[in-house]
Tab-separated table of C-alpha atoms and ligand atoms in Angstrom:
chain	number	residue	atom	x	y	z
A	813	MET	CA	12.022	-7.068	-8.117
A	814	GLN	CA	13.833	-10.330	-7.071
A	815	THR	CA	14.608	-12.858	-9.682
A	816	THR	CA	15.789	-16.508	-9.071
A	817	SER	CA	16.112	-19.359	-11.559
A	818	GLY	CA	17.755	-23.002	-11.976
A	819	PRO	CA	16.694	-26.028	-10.531
A	820	PRO	CA	15.164	-25.776	-7.039
A	821	PRO	CA	17.888	-27.011	-4.388
A	822	ALA	CA	16.830	-30.264	-2.210
A	823	PRO	CA	14.338	-29.730	0.657
A	824	LYS	CA	16.615	-29.552	3.995
A	825	HIS	CA	13.740	-30.131	6.400
A	826	THR	CA	10.553	-32.341	6.512
A	827	CYS	CA	6.929	-30.859	7.341
A	828	PRO	CA	4.905	-32.278	10.354
A	829	GLU	CA	2.730	-35.401	8.999
A	830	SER	CA	-0.566	-33.643	9.109
A	831	LEU	CA	0.582	-31.386	6.202
A	832	ALA	CA	1.721	-34.275	4.440
A	833	THR	CA	-0.895	-34.312	1.854
A	834	VAL	CA	-1.253	-30.567	1.141
A	835	THR	CA	2.556	-30.077	1.011
A	836	ILE	CA	3.997	-29.516	-2.600
A	837	ARG	CA	7.761	-29.908	-2.735
A	838	PRO	CA	10.667	-29.731	-5.301
A	839	GLY	CA	10.052	-32.513	-7.798
A	840	ASP	CA	6.678	-33.094	-7.109
A	841	ARG	CA	4.297	-32.604	-10.354
A	842	ASP	CA	2.503	-29.503	-9.367
A	843	TYR	CA	5.644	-27.840	-8.025
A	844	ASP	CA	6.075	-25.473	-11.259
A	845	ALA	CA	2.469	-24.277	-11.040
A	846	VAL	CA	2.805	-23.256	-7.423
A	847	ARG	CA	6.623	-22.117	-6.768
A	848	HIS	CA	6.432	-18.513	-8.806
A	849	THR	CA	4.529	-15.324	-8.415
A	850	TYR	CA	3.417	-12.675	-10.762
A	851	THR	CA	6.611	-10.958	-10.084
A	852	ARG	CA	9.467	-13.117	-9.196
A	853	LEU	CA	10.731	-16.813	-9.950
A	854	GLY	CA	10.924	-18.664	-6.246
A	855	SER	CA	12.529	-22.066	-5.366
A	856	PRO	CA	10.650	-22.830	-1.915
A	857	ALA	CA	11.292	-25.883	-0.223
A	858	ALA	CA	7.677	-26.592	0.522
A	859	VAL	CA	4.516	-24.837	-0.896
A	860	ILE	CA	1.559	-25.920	1.813
A	861	ARG	CA	-1.935	-25.262	-0.167
A	862	VAL	CA	-3.920	-24.908	3.615
A	863	ARG	CA	-7.232	-26.396	3.955
A	864	ASP	CA	-7.946	-24.343	7.197
A	865	HIS	CA	-6.632	-22.459	10.052
A	866	GLN	CA	-5.365	-25.571	11.594
A	867	ASP	CA	-2.930	-26.250	8.855
A	868	ILE	CA	-1.898	-22.579	8.933
A	869	ALA	CA	-1.089	-23.043	12.866
A	870	ASP	CA	0.789	-26.184	12.064
A	871	THR	CA	2.728	-24.601	9.533
A	872	LEU	CA	3.727	-21.769	11.683
A	873	ALA	CA	4.413	-23.646	14.528
A	874	HIS	CA	6.862	-25.869	11.953
A	875	ALA	CA	8.581	-22.721	11.056
A	876	ARG	CA	9.070	-21.503	14.580
A	877	THR	CA	10.830	-24.495	15.854
A	878	THR	CA	13.036	-25.030	12.679
A	879	GLY	CA	13.730	-21.384	11.680
A	880	VAL	CA	12.856	-22.125	8.407
A	881	PRO	CA	11.350	-18.662	6.695
A	882	VAL	CA	7.703	-18.659	6.144
A	883	THR	CA	5.748	-16.448	3.863
A	884	ALA	CA	1.684	-16.182	3.214
A	885	ARG	CA	0.523	-16.007	-0.135
A	886	SER	CA	-2.920	-15.277	-1.441
A	887	GLY	CA	-3.062	-14.358	-5.107
A	888	GLY	CA	0.780	-14.108	-5.845
A	889	HIS	CA	0.683	-10.429	-6.991
A	890	GLY	CA	2.670	-8.470	-4.439
A	891	ILE	CA	4.746	-5.971	-6.084
A	892	SER	CA	7.449	-6.531	-3.615
A	893	SER	CA	7.708	-10.161	-4.499
A	894	ARG	CA	7.686	-11.550	-1.024
A	895	SER	CA	4.963	-14.091	-1.605
A	896	THR	CA	7.471	-16.721	-2.567
A	897	ASN	CA	11.012	-17.306	-1.333
A	898	ASP	CA	14.266	-19.627	-1.603
A	899	GLN	CA	14.256	-22.824	0.776
A	900	GLY	CA	11.398	-21.541	3.156
A	901	MET	CA	7.972	-22.622	3.157
A	902	VAL	CA	4.731	-20.703	1.537
A	903	ILE	CA	1.421	-21.070	3.131
A	904	ASP	CA	-0.716	-21.129	0.169
A	905	LEU	CA	-4.158	-19.730	0.848
A	906	SER	CA	-5.592	-20.474	-2.853
A	907	ARG	CA	-8.220	-23.150	-1.307
A	908	LEU	CA	-9.552	-20.951	0.852
A	909	ASN	CA	-11.485	-19.184	-1.554
A	910	THR	CA	-15.279	-18.939	-0.592
A	911	VAL	CA	-17.114	-15.810	-1.272
A	912	GLU	CA	-20.087	-15.824	0.508
A	913	ILE	CA	-23.493	-13.158	0.725
A	914	LEU	CA	-24.520	-12.894	4.412
A	915	ASP	CA	-26.914	-10.401	3.735
A	916	SER	CA	-27.959	-9.204	0.376
A	917	ARG	CA	-29.929	-6.718	1.299
A	918	SER	CA	-27.523	-4.860	3.654
A	919	GLY	CA	-24.592	-5.930	1.332
A	920	LEU	CA	-22.739	-7.733	4.124
A	921	VAL	CA	-20.037	-10.556	2.477
A	922	ARG	CA	-17.700	-12.601	3.692
A	923	VAL	CA	-14.587	-13.224	1.519
A	924	GLU	CA	-11.894	-15.814	2.083
A	925	ALA	CA	-8.562	-14.406	1.715
A	926	GLY	CA	-7.379	-16.813	-0.846
A	927	ALA	CA	-10.359	-15.953	-3.737
A	928	ARG	CA	-9.116	-13.227	-6.271
A	929	TRP	CA	-10.804	-10.043	-6.810
A	930	GLY	CA	-12.410	-10.945	-10.220
A	931	ASP	CA	-14.228	-14.060	-8.439
A	932	VAL	CA	-15.346	-11.389	-5.703
A	933	ALA	CA	-16.959	-9.319	-8.394
A	934	ALA	CA	-18.594	-12.121	-10.403
A	935	ALA	CA	-20.103	-13.536	-7.215
A	936	LEU	CA	-21.391	-10.211	-6.203
A	937	ALA	CA	-22.639	-8.878	-9.406
A	938	PRO	CA	-25.877	-11.223	-9.524
A	939	HIS	CA	-26.823	-9.373	-6.163
A	940	GLY	CA	-26.094	-6.092	-7.684
A	941	LEU	CA	-23.480	-5.631	-5.331
A	942	GLY	CA	-19.776	-4.672	-5.916
A	943	LEU	CA	-16.677	-3.902	-3.970
A	944	SER	CA	-14.350	-1.161	-4.645
A	945	SER	CA	-11.018	-3.110	-4.878
A	946	GLY	CA	-8.013	-2.887	-7.581
A	947	ASP	CA	-8.134	-2.897	-11.382
A	948	THR	CA	-6.938	-6.560	-11.904
A	949	GLY	CA	-8.987	-9.493	-11.398
A	950	ASP	CA	-6.411	-11.844	-10.713
A	951	VAL	CA	-5.091	-9.930	-7.773
A	952	GLY	CA	-5.814	-11.753	-4.327
A	953	VAL	CA	-7.831	-10.806	-1.656
A	954	GLY	CA	-5.610	-11.224	1.354
A	955	GLY	CA	-2.555	-9.196	-0.121
A	956	LEU	CA	-4.776	-6.282	-0.898
A	957	ALA	CA	-6.935	-6.373	1.774
A	958	THR	CA	-4.193	-5.962	4.086
A	959	ALA	CA	-2.831	-3.169	2.539
A	960	GLY	CA	-5.557	-0.741	0.982
A	961	GLY	CA	-6.742	-1.287	-2.317
A	962	ILE	CA	-6.801	1.415	-4.807
A	963	GLY	CA	-9.132	0.678	-7.548
A	964	LEU	CA	-11.695	1.976	-10.335
A	965	MET	CA	-14.327	2.818	-7.740
A	966	SER	CA	-12.167	4.594	-5.345
A	967	ARG	CA	-12.987	8.127	-5.698
A	968	LEU	CA	-16.961	6.880	-5.431
A	969	HIS	CA	-16.467	4.111	-2.472
A	970	GLY	CA	-13.156	4.845	-1.037
A	971	LEU	CA	-10.375	2.007	-0.273
A	972	THR	CA	-11.196	-1.660	-0.012
A	973	ILE	CA	-10.293	-1.595	3.777
A	974	ASP	CA	-12.699	1.344	4.111
A	975	HIS	CA	-15.523	-1.406	3.750
A	976	MET	CA	-13.996	-3.865	5.824
A	977	ARG	CA	-16.209	-5.013	8.763
A	978	ALA	CA	-14.075	-7.759	10.316
A	979	ALA	CA	-10.964	-9.730	9.552
A	980	GLU	CA	-10.049	-13.108	10.846
A	981	LEU	CA	-6.679	-13.966	11.504
A	982	VAL	CA	-4.038	-16.597	12.400
A	983	LEU	CA	-1.705	-14.988	14.956
A	984	ALA	CA	2.049	-16.166	15.226
A	985	ASP	CA	1.013	-18.243	18.335
A	986	GLY	CA	-1.260	-20.490	16.329
A	987	SER	CA	-4.460	-19.071	17.370
A	988	LEU	CA	-7.605	-17.888	15.213
A	989	ILE	CA	-8.902	-14.270	16.118
A	990	ARG	CA	-11.822	-12.706	14.750
A	991	THR	CA	-11.245	-8.714	15.104
A	992	ASP	CA	-13.624	-5.984	14.524
A	993	THR	CA	-14.340	-2.398	16.017
A	994	GLU	CA	-15.517	-4.101	19.212
A	995	HIS	CA	-13.106	-7.194	19.363
A	996	SER	CA	-9.092	-6.562	19.663
A	997	PRO	CA	-9.889	-2.892	18.054
A	998	ASP	CA	-6.576	-2.081	18.044
A	999	LEU	CA	-5.695	-5.191	15.922
A	1000	PHE	CA	-8.166	-4.371	13.748
A	1001	TRP	CA	-6.887	-0.650	13.159
A	1002	ALA	CA	-3.692	-2.251	12.101
A	1003	VAL	CA	-4.776	-4.903	9.826
A	1004	ARG	CA	-6.145	-2.235	7.893
A	1005	GLY	CA	-2.928	-0.909	6.176
A	1006	ALA	CA	-0.176	-3.019	7.864
A	1007	GLY	CA	-2.106	-6.590	7.948
A	1008	THR	CA	0.837	-8.639	6.745
A	1009	ASN	CA	2.980	-7.823	9.750
A	1010	PHE	CA	0.291	-9.242	12.345
A	1011	GLY	CA	-0.943	-12.855	11.291
A	1012	VAL	CA	-2.238	-14.448	8.183
A	1013	ALA	CA	-5.526	-13.470	7.287
A	1014	THR	CA	-7.815	-16.141	6.179
A	1015	ALA	CA	-11.201	-14.349	5.568
A	1016	PHE	CA	-12.752	-10.752	5.810
A	1017	GLU	CA	-16.243	-9.182	6.159
A	1018	PHE	CA	-16.893	-6.407	3.871
A	1019	GLN	CA	-19.757	-4.073	3.506
A	1020	ALA	CA	-20.461	-4.170	-0.509
A	1021	GLN	CA	-22.090	-1.472	-2.229
A	1022	PRO	CA	-25.040	-1.299	-4.443
A	1023	VAL	CA	-23.295	-1.494	-8.233
A	1024	ARG	CA	-25.196	-2.073	-11.567
A	1025	GLU	CA	-24.343	-0.965	-14.682
A	1026	VAL	CA	-20.667	0.837	-15.208
A	1027	ILE	CA	-19.511	2.579	-17.973
A	1028	VAL	CA	-15.809	2.020	-19.074
A	1029	ALA	CA	-14.117	4.828	-21.395
A	1030	MET	CA	-10.704	4.848	-23.031
A	1031	THR	CA	-9.413	8.499	-24.604
A	1032	VAL	CA	-6.153	8.972	-25.919
A	1033	TYR	CA	-5.038	12.405	-25.554
A	1034	ASP	CA	-2.192	14.152	-27.604
A	1035	ALA	CA	0.317	15.444	-24.831
A	1036	ALA	CA	3.369	16.395	-26.737
A	1037	ASP	CA	3.708	19.333	-23.790
A	1038	THR	CA	3.635	16.613	-21.419
A	1039	ALA	CA	3.860	19.223	-18.037
A	1040	ALA	CA	0.929	21.509	-19.214
A	1041	PHE	CA	-1.156	18.758	-20.057
A	1042	LEU	CA	-0.853	16.805	-16.705
A	1043	THR	CA	-1.471	20.047	-14.829
A	1044	ARG	CA	-4.788	20.748	-16.906
A	1045	TRP	CA	-5.634	17.047	-16.433
A	1046	ALA	CA	-5.072	17.218	-12.748
A	1047	ALA	CA	-7.451	20.327	-12.399
A	1048	ALA	CA	-10.105	18.413	-14.545
A	1049	VAL	CA	-9.731	15.482	-12.092
A	1050	GLU	CA	-10.221	17.283	-8.853
A	1051	ALA	CA	-13.309	19.103	-10.485
A	1052	ALA	CA	-14.711	15.841	-11.736
A	1053	PRO	CA	-17.934	14.218	-10.007
A	1054	ARG	CA	-16.547	11.463	-7.546
A	1055	LEU	CA	-18.756	9.119	-9.743
A	1056	ALA	CA	-15.986	9.227	-12.354
A	1057	HIS	CA	-12.491	7.402	-11.609
A	1058	GLN	CA	-9.616	8.266	-14.143
A	1059	PHE	CA	-6.774	5.935	-14.833
A	1060	PRO	CA	-4.434	7.263	-17.011
A	1061	ASP	CA	-1.287	5.323	-18.547
A	1062	ALA	CA	1.322	7.933	-19.566
A	1063	ARG	CA	3.553	7.420	-22.508
A	1064	ARG	CA	5.708	10.057	-24.070
A	1065	ARG	CA	3.795	12.137	-26.218
A	1066	SER	CA	0.076	10.891	-25.562
A	1067	ARG	CA	-1.818	9.964	-22.414
A	1068	ARG	CA	-4.331	7.134	-22.452
A	1069	GLU	CA	-7.045	7.518	-20.139
A	1070	SER	CA	-9.282	5.088	-18.942
A	1071	SER	CA	-12.351	6.139	-16.775
A	1072	CYS	CA	-15.061	4.121	-15.020
A	1073	GLY	CA	-17.816	5.064	-13.225
A	1074	PRO	CA	-21.458	3.602	-12.854
A	1075	GLY	CA	-23.531	4.221	-15.813
A	1076	ASP	CA	-25.052	7.383	-14.709
A	1077	ASP	CA	-25.971	10.306	-16.799
A	1078	ARG	CA	-23.681	12.486	-14.820
A	1079	VAL	CA	-20.754	10.787	-15.655
A	1080	ARG	CA	-21.821	10.285	-19.279
A	1081	ARG	CA	-22.216	13.984	-19.508
A	1082	HIS	CA	-18.753	14.573	-17.581
A	1083	ARG	CA	-16.968	12.207	-19.973
A	1084	ARG	CA	-18.549	14.304	-23.174
A	1085	ASP	CA	-18.077	17.976	-21.789
A	1086	ALA	CA	-15.085	17.892	-19.479
A	1087	GLY	CA	-11.880	16.783	-20.681
A	1088	PRO	CA	-8.893	18.818	-19.560
A	1089	ARG	CA	-9.751	22.371	-20.429
A	1090	GLY	CA	-7.508	23.874	-23.153
A	1091	SER	CA	-6.492	20.344	-24.523
A	1092	ARG	CA	-6.805	19.473	-28.222
A	1093	PRO	CA	-9.525	16.905	-28.506
A	1094	PRO	CA	-8.797	13.085	-27.704
A	1095	ILE	CA	-7.188	11.204	-30.757
A	1096	VAL	CA	-9.052	8.297	-29.726
A	1097	GLY	CA	-12.565	8.274	-27.459
A	1098	ARG	CA	-14.090	5.051	-26.664
A	1099	ALA	CA	-17.095	4.668	-24.167
A	1100	GLY	CA	-19.592	1.940	-23.320
A	1101	PRO	CA	-21.334	0.180	-20.503
A	1102	ALA	CA	-19.852	-2.971	-19.034
A	1103	GLN	CA	-21.273	-5.326	-16.470
A	1104	PRO	CA	-18.978	-4.969	-13.101
A	1105	ARG	CA	-17.603	-8.124	-13.398
A	1106	ASN	CA	-16.376	-7.776	-16.657
A	1107	ARG	CA	-13.670	-5.136	-15.383
A	1108	HIS	CA	-12.414	-8.177	-13.455
A	1109	SER	CA	-12.280	-11.021	-15.929
A	1110	LEU	CA	-9.890	-13.906	-14.741
A	1111	PRO	CA	-7.126	-14.964	-17.570
A	1112	PRO	CA	-6.693	-18.566	-17.747
A	1113	ALA	CA	-4.166	-20.188	-15.432
A	1114	ALA	CA	-1.653	-20.991	-18.283
A	1115	ALA	CA	-1.846	-17.551	-19.569
A	1116	ARG	CA	-1.277	-16.147	-16.100
A	1117	ARG	CA	1.945	-18.522	-15.324
A	1118	ALA	CA	3.398	-17.366	-18.792
A	1119	ARG	CA	2.633	-13.776	-17.921
A	1120	ALA	CA	4.274	-14.165	-14.393
A	1121	ALA	CA	7.279	-15.446	-15.796
A	1122	ALA	CA	7.811	-12.951	-18.133
A	1123	CYS	CA	7.209	-10.067	-15.545
A	1124	ALA	CA	9.656	-11.545	-12.919
A	1125	ALA	CA	12.328	-12.045	-15.699
A	1126	THR	CA	11.953	-8.214	-17.008
A	1127	ALA	CA	10.480	-6.186	-13.951
A	1128	ASP	CA	12.952	-4.491	-11.769
A	1129	ARG	CA	12.087	-1.497	-9.528
A	1130	VAL	CA	8.598	0.391	-8.771
A	1131	ALA	CA	8.567	3.362	-7.161
A	1132	PRO	CA	4.982	4.697	-5.722
A	1133	GLY	CA	4.228	8.213	-4.286
A	1134	LEU	CA	1.220	10.279	-3.243
A	1135	LEU	CA	0.611	13.579	-4.127
A	1136	ASP	CA	-1.981	16.340	-2.967
A	1137	HIS	CA	-2.204	18.193	-6.085
A	1138	ILE	CA	-0.307	18.356	-9.293
A	1139	THR	CA	1.211	21.640	-9.442
A	1140	PRO	CA	3.215	23.225	-12.338
A	1141	PRO	CA	6.555	22.196	-10.797
A	1142	ALA	CA	5.255	18.506	-10.030
A	1143	ALA	CA	4.125	18.290	-13.443
A	1144	GLU	CA	7.552	19.287	-14.919
A	1145	SER	CA	9.206	16.665	-12.784
A	1146	MET	CA	6.499	14.103	-13.784
A	1147	ALA	CA	7.162	14.978	-17.573
A	1148	ALA	CA	10.672	14.274	-17.153
A	1149	LEU	CA	10.110	10.989	-15.198
A	1150	MET	CA	8.429	9.849	-18.023
A	1151	LYS	CA	11.224	9.905	-20.487
A	1152	ALA	CA	13.420	8.270	-17.711
A	1153	ALA	CA	11.120	5.387	-16.599
A	1154	GLY	CA	9.613	2.306	-18.407
A	1155	MET	CA	6.126	3.006	-17.246
A	1156	VAL	CA	4.572	5.911	-15.451
A	1157	GLN	CA	1.020	5.328	-14.225
A	1158	LEU	CA	-1.347	8.196	-12.293
A	1159	ARG	CA	-4.527	7.243	-10.922
A	1160	SER	CA	-7.117	9.590	-9.259
A	1161	VAL	CA	-7.753	8.618	-5.642
A	1162	GLY	CA	-9.198	11.525	-3.036
A	1163	ALA	CA	-12.881	12.022	-2.834
A	1164	ALA	CA	-14.694	8.953	-1.135
A	1165	VAL	CA	-11.243	7.956	0.096
A	1166	ASN	CA	-10.408	11.148	2.034
A	1167	ASP	CA	-14.030	10.826	3.765
A	1168	THR	CA	-12.107	8.262	6.238
A	1169	PRO	CA	-10.738	9.973	8.958
A	1170	PRO	CA	-6.875	9.679	8.961
A	1171	THR	CA	-7.183	8.190	12.600
A	1172	ALA	CA	-9.666	5.447	11.738
A	1173	MET	CA	-7.101	2.861	10.674
A	1174	ALA	CA	-3.360	2.417	9.780
A	1175	SER	CA	-3.824	3.438	6.348
A	1176	SER	CA	-3.945	7.072	7.306
A	1177	HIS	CA	-3.132	9.015	4.036
A	1178	ARG	CA	-6.470	10.730	3.464
A	1179	THR	CA	-5.819	14.015	1.958
A	1180	GLN	CA	-3.943	13.243	-1.458
A	1181	ASN	CA	-5.751	13.391	-4.849
A	1182	PHE	CA	-3.358	11.394	-6.733
A	1183	SER	CA	-1.484	8.068	-6.632
A	1184	LEU	CA	1.412	8.081	-8.930
A	1185	MET	CA	3.689	4.709	-9.971
A	1186	ALA	CA	6.693	4.581	-11.928
A	1187	ALA	CA	8.303	0.879	-12.903
A	1188	THR	CA	11.518	0.288	-14.902
A	1189	VAL	CA	13.427	-2.107	-16.212
A	1190	PRO	CA	17.501	-3.184	-14.904
A	1191	ALA	CA	18.837	-1.100	-17.560
A	1192	LEU	CA	16.707	2.161	-16.805
A	1193	ARG	CA	16.772	2.155	-12.906
A	1194	ASP	CA	19.408	4.774	-12.376
A	1195	GLY	CA	17.429	7.425	-14.410
A	1196	LEU	CA	14.410	6.253	-12.735
A	1197	ASP	CA	16.060	6.895	-9.131
A	1198	GLU	CA	17.648	10.279	-10.200
A	1199	HIS	CA	14.242	11.508	-11.228
A	1200	TRP	CA	12.189	10.046	-8.469
A	1201	GLU	CA	14.338	12.142	-5.986
A	1202	ARG	CA	13.603	15.290	-7.898
A	1203	LEU	CA	9.826	14.467	-7.545
A	1204	GLN	CA	10.341	13.770	-3.553
A	1205	PRO	CA	9.378	17.461	-2.572
A	1206	HIS	CA	5.927	17.080	-4.443
A	1207	LEU	CA	5.160	13.811	-2.756
A	1208	ASN	CA	3.129	13.436	0.323
A	1209	GLY	CA	3.621	9.584	1.241
A	1210	LEU	CA	3.067	6.549	-0.456
A	1211	TYR	CA	0.810	3.506	-0.661
A	1212	LEU	CA	2.842	0.251	0.251
A	1213	SER	CA	1.476	-1.987	-2.225
A	1214	PHE	CA	2.813	-0.097	-5.035
A	1215	GLU	CA	6.423	-0.445	-3.516
A	1216	THR	CA	9.330	-2.922	-4.641
A	1217	ARG	CA	11.866	-1.551	-1.480
A	1218	THR	CA	10.952	-2.480	1.738
A	1219	GLY	CA	13.039	-0.539	4.253
A	1220	ARG	CA	12.907	2.379	7.160
A	1221	ARG	CA	12.213	5.181	4.569
A	1222	GLN	CA	9.048	3.263	2.824
A	1223	LEU	CA	7.465	2.486	6.011
A	1224	GLN	CA	8.034	6.153	7.127
A	1225	ASP	CA	6.555	7.355	4.121
A	1226	ALA	CA	3.552	5.111	4.404
A	1227	PHE	CA	2.964	5.583	8.209
A	1228	PRO	CA	3.198	9.079	9.522
A	1229	GLY	CA	5.246	9.357	12.700
A	1230	PRO	CA	2.432	8.560	15.319
A	1231	VAL	CA	0.962	5.892	13.185
A	1232	LEU	CA	4.142	4.173	12.951
A	1233	ASP	CA	5.000	4.386	16.537
A	1234	ARG	CA	1.522	2.785	17.168
A	1235	LEU	CA	1.978	0.092	14.829
A	1236	VAL	CA	4.931	-0.701	16.399
A	1237	SER	CA	4.228	-1.068	19.922
A	1238	LEU	CA	1.305	-3.148	18.316
A	1239	LYS	CA	3.792	-5.240	16.758
A	1240	ALA	CA	5.235	-6.058	20.235
A	1241	GLN	CA	2.188	-7.234	21.679
A	1242	TYR	CA	0.856	-9.300	18.701
A	1243	ASP	CA	4.002	-10.341	17.283
A	1244	PRO	CA	6.669	-10.093	19.611
A	1245	ASP	CA	9.116	-12.734	17.871
A	1246	HIS	CA	8.713	-11.309	14.432
A	1247	VAL	CA	7.227	-14.225	12.643
A	1248	PHE	CA	5.649	-12.017	10.369
A	1249	ASP	CA	8.690	-9.768	9.061
A	1250	ASN	CA	8.514	-11.011	5.685
A	1251	ASN	CA	7.446	-7.822	3.991
A	1252	PHE	CA	7.869	-4.085	5.271
A	1253	ALA	CA	8.630	-5.575	8.553
A	1254	LEU	CA	8.005	-3.351	11.486
A	1255	PRO	CA	10.998	-2.654	13.808
A	1256	SER	CA	11.033	-3.568	17.526
A	1257	VAL	CA	11.549	-0.047	18.781
A	1258	PRO	CA	10.154	2.991	17.246
A	1259	PHE	CA	12.942	5.028	14.637
A	1260	PRO	CA	14.189	8.165	16.301
A	1261	HIS	CA	12.140	11.194	15.095
B	1455	LIG	C1	-1.187	-6.458	-12.265
B	1455	LIG	C2	-1.043	-6.006	-10.974
B	1455	LIG	C3	-1.949	-5.061	-10.613
B	1455	LIG	C4	-2.136	-4.438	-9.313
B	1455	LIG	N1	-3.245	-3.654	-9.427
B	1455	LIG	C5	-3.566	-2.941	-8.439
B	1455	LIG	C6	-4.675	-2.044	-7.793
B	1455	LIG	O1	-5.439	-1.602	-9.121
B	1455	LIG	N2	-4.654	-1.441	-6.807
B	1455	LIG	C7	-3.945	-1.876	-5.722
B	1455	LIG	O2	-4.402	-1.350	-4.628
B	1455	LIG	N3	-2.982	-2.785	-5.750
B	1455	LIG	C8	-2.843	-3.167	-7.088
B	1455	LIG	N4	-1.982	-4.234	-7.068
B	1455	LIG	C9	-1.000	-4.339	-5.981
B	1455	LIG	C10	-1.543	-5.503	-5.277
B	1455	LIG	O3	-2.867	-4.909	-4.384
B	1455	LIG	C11	-0.752	-5.812	-4.182
B	1455	LIG	O4	0.449	-6.382	-4.473
B	1455	LIG	C12	-1.371	-6.983	-3.140
B	1455	LIG	O5	-0.667	-7.278	-2.024
B	1455	LIG	C13	-1.437	-8.269	-3.884
B	1455	LIG	O6	-2.327	-9.117	-3.063
B	1455	LIG	P1	-2.117	-10.888	-3.451
B	1455	LIG	O7	-2.670	-11.495	-2.452
B	1455	LIG	O8	-2.171	-11.167	-4.933
B	1455	LIG	O9	-0.454	-10.805	-3.199
B	1455	LIG	P2	0.440	-12.070	-2.462
B	1455	LIG	O10	1.762	-11.834	-3.446
B	1455	LIG	O11	-0.140	-12.962	-2.337
B	1455	LIG	O12	0.931	-11.125	-1.335
B	1455	LIG	C14	1.531	-10.126	-1.144
B	1455	LIG	C15	1.743	-9.578	0.280
B	1455	LIG	O13	0.982	-10.050	1.017
B	1455	LIG	C16	1.146	-11.023	2.066
B	1455	LIG	N5	0.210	-11.582	2.376
B	1455	LIG	C17	-0.482	-12.250	1.070
B	1455	LIG	N6	-1.879	-13.151	1.625
B	1455	LIG	C18	-1.782	-12.426	3.225
B	1455	LIG	C19	-2.764	-13.223	4.031
B	1455	LIG	N7	-3.598	-13.505	3.865
B	1455	LIG	N8	-2.392	-12.478	5.262
B	1455	LIG	C20	-1.228	-11.845	5.482
B	1455	LIG	N9	-0.467	-11.633	4.636
B	1455	LIG	C21	-0.788	-12.097	3.122
B	1455	LIG	C22	2.159	-11.537	1.149
B	1455	LIG	O14	3.021	-12.262	2.224
B	1455	LIG	C23	3.039	-10.605	0.984
B	1455	LIG	O15	3.780	-10.046	1.652
B	1455	LIG	C24	-1.526	-4.729	-8.338
B	1455	LIG	C25	-0.312	-5.798	-8.429
B	1455	LIG	C26	-0.531	-6.260	-9.685
B	1455	LIG	C27	0.859	-7.407	-9.937
């Protein structure tokens, strides 16, 4: 992850008059509260806290005229650290944060991009509704919903974008477009997986699901024989009912598993009876009901800022990959990786995620059962890179939202051949001047196959 510190440079350009009251610049009282993100210390020349799509259009027009770099920011949790910059403009969507229940019986909801998933869960819970999203309440809607959304309800309800019914975007020319399966369906296909390349999303419509009581459990296993344990754990996950989502944090000798699923007797029985076969009994096991919104409680703003500064100052490389299955050789490679990396996290995906056909949207990886992520600090980076290369033969694609590198290889792993080619051609149609090239930029012409 990138880090920048020191006093911010003086702004080199002025903003249009229409944006004067919503622009925060170096030296302004609020500047320190808006310049950084969760993963990066930034020094933008201007942060525009937009009120509506017109402010976004004005900012884009100004950026295009002056050639100043511009980036959108919703929750500021992007792992690739691209939602702030140095001496550029940031379109801050945090004011566009309304969550609206359009139809409580069908579960149709409209969520503005600047809301955070904790707000969404809190607004839906009183209606007995929930939306599959990530595991962290202060992640923003805009970044996650333009990429995928792997979370605690994925095995039961799929990815966040699998429930998207429409998206509203400001395109590079400043026009506001509402896209769905009947209106500019090719753009709607692209937004669900590669959205940041096509515009600034202002709002989404989602089909929420009935979700009432949720059981959350934490189990710690002795995993001294890590590879054997991972193989057994993977088999147990693949055999588990899709109601249960396993989400382990791997440590060198023990594994902590957080599970989450609806408060359903089948899940309770599964948790009681179906630990990884052949493993020793858990060292710690706790389970209990939780309201869906409690999985997404939002920390106070000051705590969030402090955490962001700590993360930006220490975090370095994050590497993600997807796996169809965890074979014994893959488990051996992962066990070695765990000794080298700062943190390794494995999530179960599969089940409902794989019900969506791979052609339905740009997010087309629909055979995998596991998502692996390794993170490290600078001193351990070489070790991570070396072990990650050894894992490559076992990986099948990646989820861009967990990636810090933004090059050709990442695009090719995220979007298999024909998907990437189609995205490149849509980029030429919707963003021919490459205004939205800030994160995982699609090229102008397809990569040679
Ligand atoms: C602590 C933590 C936990 C996480 N947990 C999960 C998880 O459980 N599941 C999961 O799937 N992901 C998870 N992520 C990854 C997260 O989903 C992505 O990083 C996501 O992009 C963050 O969204 P954001 O709006 O907060 O990000 P931002 O930093 O605001 O933006 C990220 C990227 O999206 C672009 N962007 C933001 N808003 C818009 C918009 N409205 N229109 C167009 N482009 C936009 C930005 O320019 C940037 O390139 C986690 C990240 C962190 C830091």
